[in-house]
Structures are given as structure tokens and as C-alpha cells.
JSON list of C-alpha atoms in Angstrom, two decimals:
[
{"chain": "A", "resi": 1, "resn": "MET", "atom": "CA", "xyz": [0.04, 0.04, -0.14]},
{"chain": "A", "resi": 2, "resn": "THR", "atom": "CA", "xyz": [1.02, 3.72, -0.58]},
{"chain": "A", "resi": 3, "resn": "ASP", "atom": "CA", "xyz": [1.96, 6.12, 1.93]},
{"chain": "A", "resi": 4, "resn": "PHE", "atom": "CA", "xyz": [-1.32, 7.77, 1.93]},
{"chain": "A", "resi": 5, "resn": "LEU", "atom": "CA", "xyz": [-2.52, 5.08, 4.60]},
{"chain": "A", "resi": 6, "resn": "GLU", "atom": "CA", "xyz": [-0.13, 6.51, 6.74]},
{"chain": "A", "resi": 7, "resn": "LYS", "atom": "CA", "xyz": [-2.37, 9.87, 7.03]},
{"chain": "A", "resi": 8, "resn": "GLY", "atom": "CA", "xyz": [-5.18, 10.01, 9.16]},
{"chain": "A", "resi": 9, "resn": "ILE", "atom": "CA", "xyz": [-8.42, 9.04, 7.34]},
{"chain": "A", "resi": 10, "resn": "ASP", "atom": "CA", "xyz": [-11.85, 9.02, 9.25]},
{"chain": "A", "resi": 11, "resn": "ARG", "atom": "CA", "xyz": [-14.46, 9.83, 6.45]},
{"chain": "A", "resi": 12, "resn": "ILE", "atom": "CA", "xyz": [-14.43, 8.02, 3.18]},
{"chain": "A", "resi": 13, "resn": "ALA", "atom": "CA", "xyz": [-16.95, 8.35, 0.23]},
{"chain": "A", "resi": 14, "resn": "ILE", "atom": "CA", "xyz": [-17.15, 5.63, -2.26]},
{"chain": "A", "resi": 15, "resn": "LEU", "atom": "CA", "xyz": [-18.63, 5.51, -5.63]},
{"chain": "A", "resi": 16, "resn": "THR", "atom": "CA", "xyz": [-19.37, 2.37, -7.55]},
{"chain": "A", "resi": 17, "resn": "GLY", "atom": "CA", "xyz": [-20.51, 1.90, -11.24]},
{"chain": "A", "resi": 18, "resn": "ALA", "atom": "CA", "xyz": [-21.33, -1.24, -13.60]},
{"chain": "A", "resi": 19, "resn": "GLY", "atom": "CA", "xyz": [-17.81, -2.46, -12.95]},
{"chain": "A", "resi": 20, "resn": "VAL", "atom": "CA", "xyz": [-18.75, -3.85, -9.87]},
{"chain": "A", "resi": 21, "resn": "SER", "atom": "CA", "xyz": [-21.44, -5.55, -10.66]},
{"chain": "A", "resi": 22, "resn": "ALA", "atom": "CA", "xyz": [-20.76, -6.87, -14.21]},
{"chain": "A", "resi": 23, "resn": "GLU", "atom": "CA", "xyz": [-18.67, -10.01, -12.74]},
{"chain": "A", "resi": 24, "resn": "SER", "atom": "CA", "xyz": [-21.89, -10.90, -10.77]},
{"chain": "A", "resi": 25, "resn": "GLY", "atom": "CA", "xyz": [-23.04, -11.57, -14.37]},
{"chain": "A", "resi": 26, "resn": "LEU", "atom": "CA", "xyz": [-25.68, -8.59, -14.67]},
{"chain": "A", "resi": 27, "resn": "ASN", "atom": "CA", "xyz": [-25.97, -7.59, -18.12]},
{"chain": "A", "resi": 28, "resn": "THR", "atom": "CA", "xyz": [-25.45, -3.77, -18.86]},
{"chain": "A", "resi": 29, "resn": "PHE", "atom": "CA", "xyz": [-27.60, -1.68, -21.14]},
{"chain": "A", "resi": 30, "resn": "ARG", "atom": "CA", "xyz": [-25.56, -2.67, -24.27]},
{"chain": "A", "resi": 31, "resn": "ASP", "atom": "CA", "xyz": [-25.07, -6.56, -23.81]},
{"chain": "A", "resi": 32, "resn": "SER", "atom": "CA", "xyz": [-26.68, -8.81, -26.22]},
{"chain": "A", "resi": 33, "resn": "GLY", "atom": "CA", "xyz": [-25.73, -7.14, -29.39]},
{"chain": "A", "resi": 34, "resn": "GLY", "atom": "CA", "xyz": [-26.81, -3.72, -28.06]},
{"chain": "A", "resi": 35, "resn": "LEU", "atom": "CA", "xyz": [-30.35, -4.04, -28.66]},
{"chain": "A", "resi": 36, "resn": "TRP", "atom": "CA", "xyz": [-33.32, -5.28, -26.93]},
{"chain": "A", "resi": 37, "resn": "GLU", "atom": "CA", "xyz": [-36.26, -6.75, -29.08]},
{"chain": "A", "resi": 38, "resn": "GLY", "atom": "CA", "xyz": [-35.04, -4.40, -31.79]},
{"chain": "A", "resi": 39, "resn": "TYR", "atom": "CA", "xyz": [-34.74, -1.05, -29.50]},
{"chain": "A", "resi": 40, "resn": "ASP", "atom": "CA", "xyz": [-31.46, 0.63, -28.44]},
{"chain": "A", "resi": 41, "resn": "PRO", "atom": "CA", "xyz": [-31.89, 0.49, -24.36]},
{"chain": "A", "resi": 42, "resn": "LEU", "atom": "CA", "xyz": [-30.61, 3.96, -24.41]},
{"chain": "A", "resi": 43, "resn": "ASP", "atom": "CA", "xyz": [-33.67, 5.00, -26.16]},
{"chain": "A", "resi": 44, "resn": "ILE", "atom": "CA", "xyz": [-35.97, 3.48, -23.86]},
{"chain": "A", "resi": 45, "resn": "ALA", "atom": "CA", "xyz": [-34.70, 5.15, -20.87]},
{"chain": "A", "resi": 46, "resn": "THR", "atom": "CA", "xyz": [-36.23, 8.56, -21.38]},
{"chain": "A", "resi": 47, "resn": "VAL", "atom": "CA", "xyz": [-39.44, 10.13, -19.97]},
{"chain": "A", "resi": 48, "resn": "GLY", "atom": "CA", "xyz": [-40.67, 10.84, -23.33]},
{"chain": "A", "resi": 49, "resn": "VAL", "atom": "CA", "xyz": [-40.76, 7.06, -23.96]},
{"chain": "A", "resi": 50, "resn": "LEU", "atom": "CA", "xyz": [-42.41, 6.26, -21.01]},
{"chain": "A", "resi": 51, "resn": "ASP", "atom": "CA", "xyz": [-45.42, 8.70, -21.96]},
{"chain": "A", "resi": 52, "resn": "SER", "atom": "CA", "xyz": [-45.71, 7.41, -25.53]},
{"chain": "A", "resi": 53, "resn": "ASN", "atom": "CA", "xyz": [-44.97, 3.55, -24.69]},
{"chain": "A", "resi": 54, "resn": "ARG", "atom": "CA", "xyz": [-45.27, 2.62, -21.20]},
{"chain": "A", "resi": 55, "resn": "ASP", "atom": "CA", "xyz": [-45.63, -0.89, -21.60]},
{"chain": "A", "resi": 56, "resn": "MET", "atom": "CA", "xyz": [-42.42, -1.21, -23.83]},
{"chain": "A", "resi": 57, "resn": "VAL", "atom": "CA", "xyz": [-40.80, 0.59, -20.95]},
{"chain": "A", "resi": 58, "resn": "LEU", "atom": "CA", "xyz": [-42.00, -1.55, -18.12]},
{"chain": "A", "resi": 59, "resn": "ASP", "atom": "CA", "xyz": [-41.62, -4.75, -20.27]},
{"chain": "A", "resi": 60, "resn": "PHE", "atom": "CA", "xyz": [-37.89, -3.66, -20.72]},
{"chain": "A", "resi": 61, "resn": "TYR", "atom": "CA", "xyz": [-37.46, -2.75, -16.58]},
{"chain": "A", "resi": 62, "resn": "ASN", "atom": "CA", "xyz": [-39.47, -6.21, -15.81]},
{"chain": "A", "resi": 63, "resn": "SER", "atom": "CA", "xyz": [-36.82, -8.00, -17.55]},
{"chain": "A", "resi": 64, "resn": "ARG", "atom": "CA", "xyz": [-33.93, -6.53, -15.71]},
{"chain": "A", "resi": 65, "resn": "ARG", "atom": "CA", "xyz": [-35.64, -6.90, -12.38]},
{"chain": "A", "resi": 66, "resn": "SER", "atom": "CA", "xyz": [-36.20, -10.86, -13.18]},
{"chain": "A", "resi": 67, "resn": "GLN", "atom": "CA", "xyz": [-32.49, -10.97, -14.11]},
{"chain": "A", "resi": 68, "resn": "LEU", "atom": "CA", "xyz": [-31.54, -9.72, -10.67]},
{"chain": "A", "resi": 69, "resn": "ASN", "atom": "CA", "xyz": [-33.07, -13.11, -9.24]},
{"chain": "A", "resi": 70, "resn": "ASP", "atom": "CA", "xyz": [-30.17, -14.86, -10.89]},
{"chain": "A", "resi": 71, "resn": "CYS", "atom": "CA", "xyz": [-27.53, -12.78, -9.67]},
{"chain": "A", "resi": 72, "resn": "LEU", "atom": "CA", "xyz": [-25.44, -12.80, -6.39]},
{"chain": "A", "resi": 73, "resn": "PRO", "atom": "CA", "xyz": [-23.14, -10.31, -4.85]},
{"chain": "A", "resi": 74, "resn": "ASN", "atom": "CA", "xyz": [-19.60, -10.94, -5.88]},
{"chain": "A", "resi": 75, "resn": "PRO", "atom": "CA", "xyz": [-16.03, -10.60, -3.83]},
{"chain": "A", "resi": 76, "resn": "SER", "atom": "CA", "xyz": [-16.29, -6.75, -4.59]},
{"chain": "A", "resi": 77, "resn": "HIS", "atom": "CA", "xyz": [-19.73, -6.32, -3.07]},
{"chain": "A", "resi": 78, "resn": "LEU", "atom": "CA", "xyz": [-18.88, -8.35, -0.01]},
{"chain": "A", "resi": 79, "resn": "ALA", "atom": "CA", "xyz": [-15.30, -6.48, 0.55]},
{"chain": "A", "resi": 80, "resn": "ILE", "atom": "CA", "xyz": [-16.99, -3.09, 0.46]},
{"chain": "A", "resi": 81, "resn": "SER", "atom": "CA", "xyz": [-19.83, -4.50, 2.91]},
{"chain": "A", "resi": 82, "resn": "ASN", "atom": "CA", "xyz": [-17.31, -5.65, 5.37]},
{"chain": "A", "resi": 83, "resn": "PHE", "atom": "CA", "xyz": [-15.19, -2.45, 5.18]},
{"chain": "A", "resi": 84, "resn": "GLN", "atom": "CA", "xyz": [-18.40, -0.28, 5.60]},
{"chain": "A", "resi": 85, "resn": "ASN", "atom": "CA", "xyz": [-19.63, -2.42, 8.65]},
{"chain": "A", "resi": 86, "resn": "ASN", "atom": "CA", "xyz": [-16.25, -2.59, 10.30]},
{"chain": "A", "resi": 87, "resn": "PHE", "atom": "CA", "xyz": [-14.07, 0.74, 9.71]},
{"chain": "A", "resi": 88, "resn": "SER", "atom": "CA", "xyz": [-14.25, 2.87, 12.82]},
{"chain": "A", "resi": 89, "resn": "GLY", "atom": "CA", "xyz": [-14.82, 5.90, 11.12]},
{"chain": "A", "resi": 90, "resn": "HIS", "atom": "CA", "xyz": [-17.51, 7.24, 8.34]},
{"chain": "A", "resi": 91, "resn": "VAL", "atom": "CA", "xyz": [-18.22, 5.57, 5.11]},
{"chain": "A", "resi": 92, "resn": "PHE", "atom": "CA", "xyz": [-20.83, 6.86, 2.75]},
{"chain": "A", "resi": 93, "resn": "LEU", "atom": "CA", "xyz": [-21.54, 4.43, -0.30]},
{"chain": "A", "resi": 94, "resn": "ILE", "atom": "CA", "xyz": [-22.91, 6.04, -3.47]},
{"chain": "A", "resi": 95, "resn": "THR", "atom": "CA", "xyz": [-23.78, 3.85, -6.46]},
{"chain": "A", "resi": 96, "resn": "GLN", "atom": "CA", "xyz": [-24.76, 4.38, -10.19]},
{"chain": "A", "resi": 97, "resn": "ASN", "atom": "CA", "xyz": [-26.06, 0.81, -10.24]},
{"chain": "A", "resi": 98, "resn": "VAL", "atom": "CA", "xyz": [-29.74, 0.26, -9.99]},
{"chain": "A", "resi": 99, "resn": "ASP", "atom": "CA", "xyz": [-29.38, -3.18, -8.81]},
{"chain": "A", "resi": 100, "resn": "ASP", "atom": "CA", "xyz": [-29.65, -4.27, -4.84]},
{"chain": "A", "resi": 101, "resn": "LEU", "atom": "CA", "xyz": [-26.13, -6.42, -4.76]},
{"chain": "A", "resi": 102, "resn": "HIS", "atom": "CA", "xyz": [-24.84, -3.91, -2.38]},
{"chain": "A", "resi": 103, "resn": "GLU", "atom": "CA", "xyz": [-27.56, -4.53, -0.10]},
{"chain": "A", "resi": 104, "resn": "ARG", "atom": "CA", "xyz": [-27.84, -8.09, -0.31]},
{"chain": "A", "resi": 105, "resn": "ALA", "atom": "CA", "xyz": [-23.83, -8.11, 0.34]},
{"chain": "A", "resi": 106, "resn": "GLY", "atom": "CA", "xyz": [-24.98, -6.76, 3.91]},
{"chain": "A", "resi": 107, "resn": "SER", "atom": "CA", "xyz": [-23.99, -2.70, 3.13]},
{"chain": "A", "resi": 108, "resn": "SER", "atom": "CA", "xyz": [-25.45, -0.94, 5.94]},
{"chain": "A", "resi": 109, "resn": "GLN", "atom": "CA", "xyz": [-25.94, 2.32, 3.81]},
{"chain": "A", "resi": 110, "resn": "VAL", "atom": "CA", "xyz": [-26.33, 2.62, 0.11]},
{"chain": "A", "resi": 111, "resn": "LEU", "atom": "CA", "xyz": [-27.38, 5.68, -2.06]},
{"chain": "A", "resi": 112, "resn": "HIS", "atom": "CA", "xyz": [-28.77, 4.81, -5.28]},
{"chain": "A", "resi": 113, "resn": "MET", "atom": "CA", "xyz": [-28.18, 8.15, -7.37]},
{"chain": "A", "resi": 114, "resn": "HIS", "atom": "CA", "xyz": [-29.94, 6.60, -10.43]},
{"chain": "A", "resi": 115, "resn": "GLY", "atom": "CA", "xyz": [-32.52, 4.93, -8.61]},
{"chain": "A", "resi": 116, "resn": "SER", "atom": "CA", "xyz": [-33.40, 1.15, -8.06]},
{"chain": "A", "resi": 117, "resn": "LEU", "atom": "CA", "xyz": [-35.01, -1.64, -9.91]},
{"chain": "A", "resi": 118, "resn": "ARG", "atom": "CA", "xyz": [-36.41, -2.99, -6.47]},
{"chain": "A", "resi": 119, "resn": "SER", "atom": "CA", "xyz": [-38.57, 0.30, -6.32]},
{"chain": "A", "resi": 120, "resn": "MET", "atom": "CA", "xyz": [-41.55, 1.77, -8.06]},
{"chain": "A", "resi": 121, "resn": "ARG", "atom": "CA", "xyz": [-43.34, 5.02, -7.80]},
{"chain": "A", "resi": 122, "resn": "CYS", "atom": "CA", "xyz": [-46.95, 6.39, -9.36]},
{"chain": "A", "resi": 123, "resn": "ASP", "atom": "CA", "xyz": [-46.96, 9.46, -11.22]},
{"chain": "A", "resi": 124, "resn": "TYR", "atom": "CA", "xyz": [-50.56, 10.25, -9.90]},
{"chain": "A", "resi": 125, "resn": "CYS", "atom": "CA", "xyz": [-49.82, 10.30, -6.06]},
{"chain": "A", "resi": 126, "resn": "SER", "atom": "CA", "xyz": [-45.90, 10.57, -6.15]},
{"chain": "A", "resi": 127, "resn": "GLU", "atom": "CA", "xyz": [-45.54, 7.75, -3.69]},
{"chain": "A", "resi": 128, "resn": "GLU", "atom": "CA", "xyz": [-42.24, 5.63, -3.77]},
{"chain": "A", "resi": 129, "resn": "MET", "atom": "CA", "xyz": [-42.80, 1.68, -3.05]},
{"chain": "A", "resi": 130, "resn": "ASP", "atom": "CA", "xyz": [-41.23, -1.68, -3.24]},
{"chain": "A", "resi": 131, "resn": "ALA", "atom": "CA", "xyz": [-41.66, -2.61, -6.81]},
{"chain": "A", "resi": 132, "resn": "ILE", "atom": "CA", "xyz": [-44.11, -5.56, -7.79]},
{"chain": "A", "resi": 133, "resn": "GLN", "atom": "CA", "xyz": [-41.94, -7.99, -9.42]},
{"chain": "A", "resi": 134, "resn": "LYS", "atom": "CA", "xyz": [-43.86, -7.47, -12.87]},
{"chain": "A", "resi": 135, "resn": "PHE", "atom": "CA", "xyz": [-45.89, -4.73, -13.30]},
{"chain": "A", "resi": 136, "resn": "GLU", "atom": "CA", "xyz": [-47.96, -3.34, -16.27]},
{"chain": "A", "resi": 137, "resn": "LYS", "atom": "CA", "xyz": [-49.60, -0.01, -17.68]},
{"chain": "A", "resi": 138, "resn": "SER", "atom": "CA", "xyz": [-52.96, -1.53, -16.23]},
{"chain": "A", "resi": 139, "resn": "THR", "atom": "CA", "xyz": [-51.58, -2.41, -12.92]},
{"chain": "A", "resi": 140, "resn": "ALA", "atom": "CA", "xyz": [-53.09, -0.49, -10.12]},
{"chain": "A", "resi": 141, "resn": "CYS", "atom": "CA", "xyz": [-51.13, 1.76, -7.75]},
{"chain": "A", "resi": 142, "resn": "PRO", "atom": "CA", "xyz": [-51.07, 0.18, -4.06]},
{"chain": "A", "resi": 143, "resn": "SER", "atom": "CA", "xyz": [-51.25, 3.52, -2.58]},
{"chain": "A", "resi": 144, "resn": "CYS", "atom": "CA", "xyz": [-53.85, 5.67, -4.37]},
{"chain": "A", "resi": 145, "resn": "GLY", "atom": "CA", "xyz": [-55.63, 2.93, -6.48]},
{"chain": "A", "resi": 146, "resn": "LYS", "atom": "CA", "xyz": [-54.98, 4.45, -9.87]},
{"chain": "A", "resi": 147, "resn": "ALA", "atom": "CA", "xyz": [-54.08, 2.66, -12.91]},
{"chain": "A", "resi": 148, "resn": "GLY", "atom": "CA", "xyz": [-51.69, 3.87, -15.71]},
{"chain": "A", "resi": 149, "resn": "LYS", "atom": "CA", "xyz": [-48.77, 5.77, -14.20]},
{"chain": "A", "resi": 150, "resn": "LEU", "atom": "CA", "xyz": [-46.72, 3.28, -12.12]},
{"chain": "A", "resi": 151, "resn": "ARG", "atom": "CA", "xyz": [-43.16, 3.45, -13.51]},
{"chain": "A", "resi": 152, "resn": "PRO", "atom": "CA", "xyz": [-39.86, 2.07, -12.40]},
{"chain": "A", "resi": 153, "resn": "ASP", "atom": "CA", "xyz": [-38.37, 4.47, -9.88]},
{"chain": "A", "resi": 154, "resn": "ILE", "atom": "CA", "xyz": [-35.26, 5.00, -12.09]},
{"chain": "A", "resi": 155, "resn": "VAL", "atom": "CA", "xyz": [-33.59, 8.30, -13.10]},
{"chain": "A", "resi": 156, "resn": "PHE", "atom": "CA", "xyz": [-33.91, 8.25, -16.74]},
{"chain": "A", "resi": 157, "resn": "PHE", "atom": "CA", "xyz": [-31.88, 10.45, -18.99]},
{"chain": "A", "resi": 158, "resn": "GLY", "atom": "CA", "xyz": [-32.86, 14.40, -18.40]},
{"chain": "A", "resi": 159, "resn": "GLU", "atom": "CA", "xyz": [-33.81, 13.73, -14.87]},
{"chain": "A", "resi": 160, "resn": "VAL", "atom": "CA", "xyz": [-32.01, 14.79, -11.91]},
{"chain": "A", "resi": 161, "resn": "PRO", "atom": "CA", "xyz": [-29.92, 12.18, -10.08]},
{"chain": "A", "resi": 162, "resn": "LYS", "atom": "CA", "xyz": [-31.39, 11.35, -6.48]},
{"chain": "A", "resi": 163, "resn": "GLY", "atom": "CA", "xyz": [-29.50, 12.86, -3.33]},
{"chain": "A", "resi": 164, "resn": "LEU", "atom": "CA", "xyz": [-27.15, 15.16, -5.09]},
{"chain": "A", "resi": 165, "resn": "ASP", "atom": "CA", "xyz": [-26.90, 17.67, -2.27]},
{"chain": "A", "resi": 166, "resn": "GLU", "atom": "CA", "xyz": [-26.23, 14.89, 0.34]},
{"chain": "A", "resi": 167, "resn": "ILE", "atom": "CA", "xyz": [-23.68, 13.12, -1.97]},
{"chain": "A", "resi": 168, "resn": "TYR", "atom": "CA", "xyz": [-21.81, 16.52, -2.44]},
{"chain": "A", "resi": 169, "resn": "ILE", "atom": "CA", "xyz": [-21.95, 17.23, 1.40]},
{"chain": "A", "resi": 170, "resn": "GLU", "atom": "CA", "xyz": [-20.32, 13.82, 1.94]},
{"chain": "A", "resi": 171, "resn": "ILE", "atom": "CA", "xyz": [-17.66, 14.23, -0.95]},
{"chain": "A", "resi": 172, "resn": "ARG", "atom": "CA", "xyz": [-16.88, 17.68, 0.43]},
{"chain": "A", "resi": 173, "resn": "SER", "atom": "CA", "xyz": [-16.09, 16.45, 3.85]},
{"chain": "A", "resi": 174, "resn": "ALA", "atom": "CA", "xyz": [-14.46, 13.19, 3.00]},
{"chain": "A", "resi": 175, "resn": "ASP", "atom": "CA", "xyz": [-10.62, 12.49, 3.47]},
{"chain": "A", "resi": 176, "resn": "LEU", "atom": "CA", "xyz": [-10.73, 9.72, 0.82]},
{"chain": "A", "resi": 177, "resn": "PHE", "atom": "CA", "xyz": [-12.72, 9.39, -2.28]},
{"chain": "A", "resi": 178, "resn": "VAL", "atom": "CA", "xyz": [-12.86, 5.75, -4.08]},
{"chain": "A", "resi": 179, "resn": "SER", "atom": "CA", "xyz": [-14.20, 5.11, -7.28]},
{"chain": "A", "resi": 180, "resn": "ILE", "atom": "CA", "xyz": [-14.82, 1.81, -8.59]},
{"chain": "A", "resi": 181, "resn": "GLY", "atom": "CA", "xyz": [-15.70, 0.22, -11.72]},
{"chain": "A", "resi": 182, "resn": "THR", "atom": "CA", "xyz": [-16.98, 3.64, -13.43]},
{"chain": "A", "resi": 183, "resn": "SER", "atom": "CA", "xyz": [-16.21, 5.00, -16.98]},
{"chain": "A", "resi": 184, "resn": "GLY", "atom": "CA", "xyz": [-15.76, 8.46, -15.98]},
{"chain": "A", "resi": 185, "resn": "VAL", "atom": "CA", "xyz": [-18.35, 9.33, -18.62]},
{"chain": "A", "resi": 186, "resn": "VAL", "atom": "CA", "xyz": [-21.64, 9.91, -16.96]},
{"chain": "A", "resi": 187, "resn": "TYR", "atom": "CA", "xyz": [-22.26, 13.21, -15.37]},
{"chain": "A", "resi": 188, "resn": "PRO", "atom": "CA", "xyz": [-22.56, 14.26, -12.70]},
{"chain": "A", "resi": 189, "resn": "ALA", "atom": "CA", "xyz": [-20.90, 11.06, -11.17]},
{"chain": "A", "resi": 190, "resn": "ALA", "atom": "CA", "xyz": [-17.65, 11.69, -13.47]},
{"chain": "A", "resi": 191, "resn": "GLY", "atom": "CA", "xyz": [-17.44, 15.15, -11.96]},
{"chain": "A", "resi": 192, "resn": "PHE", "atom": "CA", "xyz": [-17.14, 13.72, -8.46]},
{"chain": "A", "resi": 193, "resn": "VAL", "atom": "CA", "xyz": [-13.62, 13.13, -8.19]},
{"chain": "A", "resi": 194, "resn": "ALA", "atom": "CA", "xyz": [-12.85, 17.03, -9.12]},
{"chain": "A", "resi": 195, "resn": "HIS", "atom": "CA", "xyz": [-15.09, 17.81, -6.35]},
{"chain": "A", "resi": 196, "resn": "ALA", "atom": "CA", "xyz": [-13.17, 15.87, -4.07]},
{"chain": "A", "resi": 197, "resn": "ARG", "atom": "CA", "xyz": [-9.62, 16.82, -4.95]},
{"chain": "A", "resi": 198, "resn": "ASP", "atom": "CA", "xyz": [-10.94, 20.51, -4.51]},
{"chain": "A", "resi": 199, "resn": "ASN", "atom": "CA", "xyz": [-11.74, 19.59, -1.02]},
{"chain": "A", "resi": 200, "resn": "GLY", "atom": "CA", "xyz": [-8.55, 18.16, -0.16]},
{"chain": "A", "resi": 201, "resn": "ALA", "atom": "CA", "xyz": [-9.47, 14.33, -0.29]},
{"chain": "A", "resi": 202, "resn": "ILE", "atom": "CA", "xyz": [-7.14, 11.48, -1.57]},
{"chain": "A", "resi": 203, "resn": "CYS", "atom": "CA", "xyz": [-8.81, 10.27, -4.54]},
{"chain": "A", "resi": 204, "resn": "VAL", "atom": "CA", "xyz": [-8.20, 6.63, -5.58]},
{"chain": "A", "resi": 205, "resn": "GLU", "atom": "CA", "xyz": [-9.69, 4.78, -8.79]},
{"chain": "A", "resi": 206, "resn": "ILE", "atom": "CA", "xyz": [-9.99, 1.15, -8.93]},
{"chain": "A", "resi": 207, "resn": "ASN", "atom": "CA", "xyz": [-11.26, -0.03, -12.63]},
{"chain": "A", "resi": 208, "resn": "LYS", "atom": "CA", "xyz": [-10.65, -2.58, -15.28]},
{"chain": "A", "resi": 209, "resn": "GLU", "atom": "CA", "xyz": [-8.93, -0.08, -17.37]},
{"chain": "A", "resi": 210, "resn": "LYS", "atom": "CA", "xyz": [-8.21, 3.62, -17.26]},
{"chain": "A", "resi": 211, "resn": "SER", "atom": "CA", "xyz": [-11.42, 5.82, -17.18]},
{"chain": "A", "resi": 212, "resn": "GLU", "atom": "CA", "xyz": [-11.91, 9.42, -18.71]},
{"chain": "A", "resi": 213, "resn": "VAL", "atom": "CA", "xyz": [-10.84, 10.94, -15.62]},
{"chain": "A", "resi": 214, "resn": "THR", "atom": "CA", "xyz": [-8.12, 8.78, -14.24]},
{"chain": "A", "resi": 215, "resn": "ASN", "atom": "CA", "xyz": [-5.88, 11.81, -14.47]},
{"chain": "A", "resi": 216, "resn": "LEU", "atom": "CA", "xyz": [-7.33, 13.30, -11.96]},
{"chain": "A", "resi": 217, "resn": "PHE", "atom": "CA", "xyz": [-6.79, 10.58, -9.23]},
{"chain": "A", "resi": 218, "resn": "ASP", "atom": "CA", "xyz": [-3.89, 10.41, -6.77]},
{"chain": "A", "resi": 219, "resn": "ILE", "atom": "CA", "xyz": [-3.81, 6.54, -7.31]},
{"chain": "A", "resi": 220, "resn": "SER", "atom": "CA", "xyz": [-4.96, 4.39, -9.76]},
{"chain": "A", "resi": 221, "resn": "TYR", "atom": "CA", "xyz": [-5.49, 0.48, -9.71]},
{"chain": "A", "resi": 222, "resn": "SER", "atom": "CA", "xyz": [-6.30, -1.58, -12.89]},
{"chain": "A", "resi": 223, "resn": "GLY", "atom": "CA", "xyz": [-7.71, -5.09, -12.70]},
{"chain": "A", "resi": 224, "resn": "LEU", "atom": "CA", "xyz": [-11.01, -6.91, -12.20]},
{"chain": "A", "resi": 225, "resn": "ALA", "atom": "CA", "xyz": [-12.98, -5.41, -9.25]},
{"chain": "A", "resi": 226, "resn": "THR", "atom": "CA", "xyz": [-13.11, -8.82, -7.49]},
{"chain": "A", "resi": 227, "resn": "GLU", "atom": "CA", "xyz": [-9.77, -8.93, -7.36]},
{"chain": "A", "resi": 228, "resn": "GLU", "atom": "CA", "xyz": [-8.63, -5.38, -6.65]},
{"chain": "A", "resi": 229, "resn": "VAL", "atom": "CA", "xyz": [-11.59, -4.28, -4.29]},
{"chain": "A", "resi": 230, "resn": "PRO", "atom": "CA", "xyz": [-11.16, -6.61, -1.44]},
{"chain": "A", "resi": 231, "resn": "ARG", "atom": "CA", "xyz": [-7.34, -6.47, -1.68]},
{"chain": "A", "resi": 232, "resn": "PHE", "atom": "CA", "xyz": [-7.54, -2.51, -1.29]},
{"chain": "A", "resi": 233, "resn": "PHE", "atom": "CA", "xyz": [-10.27, -2.29, 1.25]},
{"chain": "A", "resi": 234, "resn": "SER", "atom": "CA", "xyz": [-8.44, -5.41, 3.39]},
{"chain": "A", "resi": 235, "resn": "SER", "atom": "CA", "xyz": [-5.43, -3.42, 3.59]},
{"chain": "A", "resi": 236, "resn": "LEU", "atom": "CA", "xyz": [-7.20, -0.27, 4.67]},
{"chain": "A", "resi": 237, "resn": "LEU", "atom": "CA", "xyz": [-9.40, -1.95, 7.53]},
{"chain": "A", "resi": 238, "resn": "LEU", "atom": "CA", "xyz": [-5.98, -3.58, 8.68]},
{"chain": "A", "resi": 239, "resn": "LYS", "atom": "CA", "xyz": [-4.20, -0.40, 8.83]},
{"chain": "A", "resi": 240, "resn": "ASN", "atom": "CA", "xyz": [-6.98, 1.16, 10.69]},
{"chain": "A", "resi": 241, "resn": "LYS", "atom": "CA", "xyz": [-6.84, -1.47, 13.39]},
{"chain": "A", "resi": 242, "resn": "ILE", "atom": "CA", "xyz": [-3.37, -1.17, 13.88]}
]
């Protein structure tokens, strides 16, 4: 481990992206030839398509939710959970992923900035609730009883990510910012490292390959998340207990 572990680290912000869940077998938008039943998934994740073809959008997310049942947390999820639950300081976990693998690994706190497949909300009453495993346009809202406006509680393109105020507060106060399995392309998450650096945090990247913002990190580790993440956090936890 590098010399930064010699410094006092009490507050840590962790950001995870698709690279953390990929090794659990969870498909990304672009898998399977880049199309879903003839549609570009990136075109499906918009409010406009939700309004014009809600059944198609619901089918897509029902399919992704069903896939979660066949996936298990991998060693990177478990390493983050173990660290989060045993580190003597403060750890704040932010994920761009919409799966529930961090929670199933035992993480005590997770902020899903892009929403969650396990949650749905109603555009009539604005109530957020646990998602029905499979719901359609004709499904009535369990809260208000109206049908036709249930949607996945997912942040679509053009919508504001969840919890940004809290995220920036946590990053601003962090001694260490760790980014794992992210491309550095999607904003605002791609800008978190710059915000962390500007506020004095040590910035560490763990990624399969270099990201678009690797140059902004103090340290960058390349490799599979299932190998590099457990190695990094076990060393950090050991140092914390010495």
C-alpha cells in the first residue's frame, strides 16, 4: 500500500459503477448485441418514451428486475460491505447501479443516485414503494388505487439524479474518495473526483481499465473488481486497526 495510508483517514466516500456488478453476471444496457427486442435500450430510458409507450418501458425494466434473481453479490460487493460495517470512521456509499447487490451483500447504507430496480413510484400520487416483480400499465397503484402511471423508480436521461445535495456534502467532507468500476463518462458522477480533489480528499480509482478521468486521481489500480477491491479494502481496514 502507498504512503497515503499513513495519513489520518476518518471519512470515506465510495462511488461504484457498472464494473462492480458486471462480474455478478448482470447485463448492462449494451449487452446482447446492443439491442433489446429491436430497440436501443438507451432510447428506452427516457421520459418521452415512458409517456408514449409505457408498456414497452415497463417490459424492459421487468426483464432487468427478473434478471436480478439470478445474480449474487460478488467479492467486491462483500469487501465493500465488510469495510463499511467494520471501519471505525464514517463510510458513505454512492452507487450508479440500479441493482440491489450492495444491500444483499450486507451494506448498511447505500445511496442509489440513479434509482433502483427494486423500487417503483406512481406519477399520480408520487408515492415511492417496493416494486411489484412484474407490473404493467394496467396495474393499479397500491397506494392511490389508480392505474396507468406506475413507473420504475429509475432516473431516466434528462432527470436529476437522487440525493445530489447529500452526495456533495459527503464528498466535500471526505478524507478519501474511492471510485470503483466507473467509466468517468456519465455526469454528474464523473465530476465527483474533481469535487473531492478541490476539497482536499485523497482520490483513488479502481477500474478494469483507465477511465476518462483517471488523470484526476492520486492513485489508480487496474484489474478486475473482484480482485482489486478486496485487496484494497482489506489493507485499508488492517491499517485502521493497527
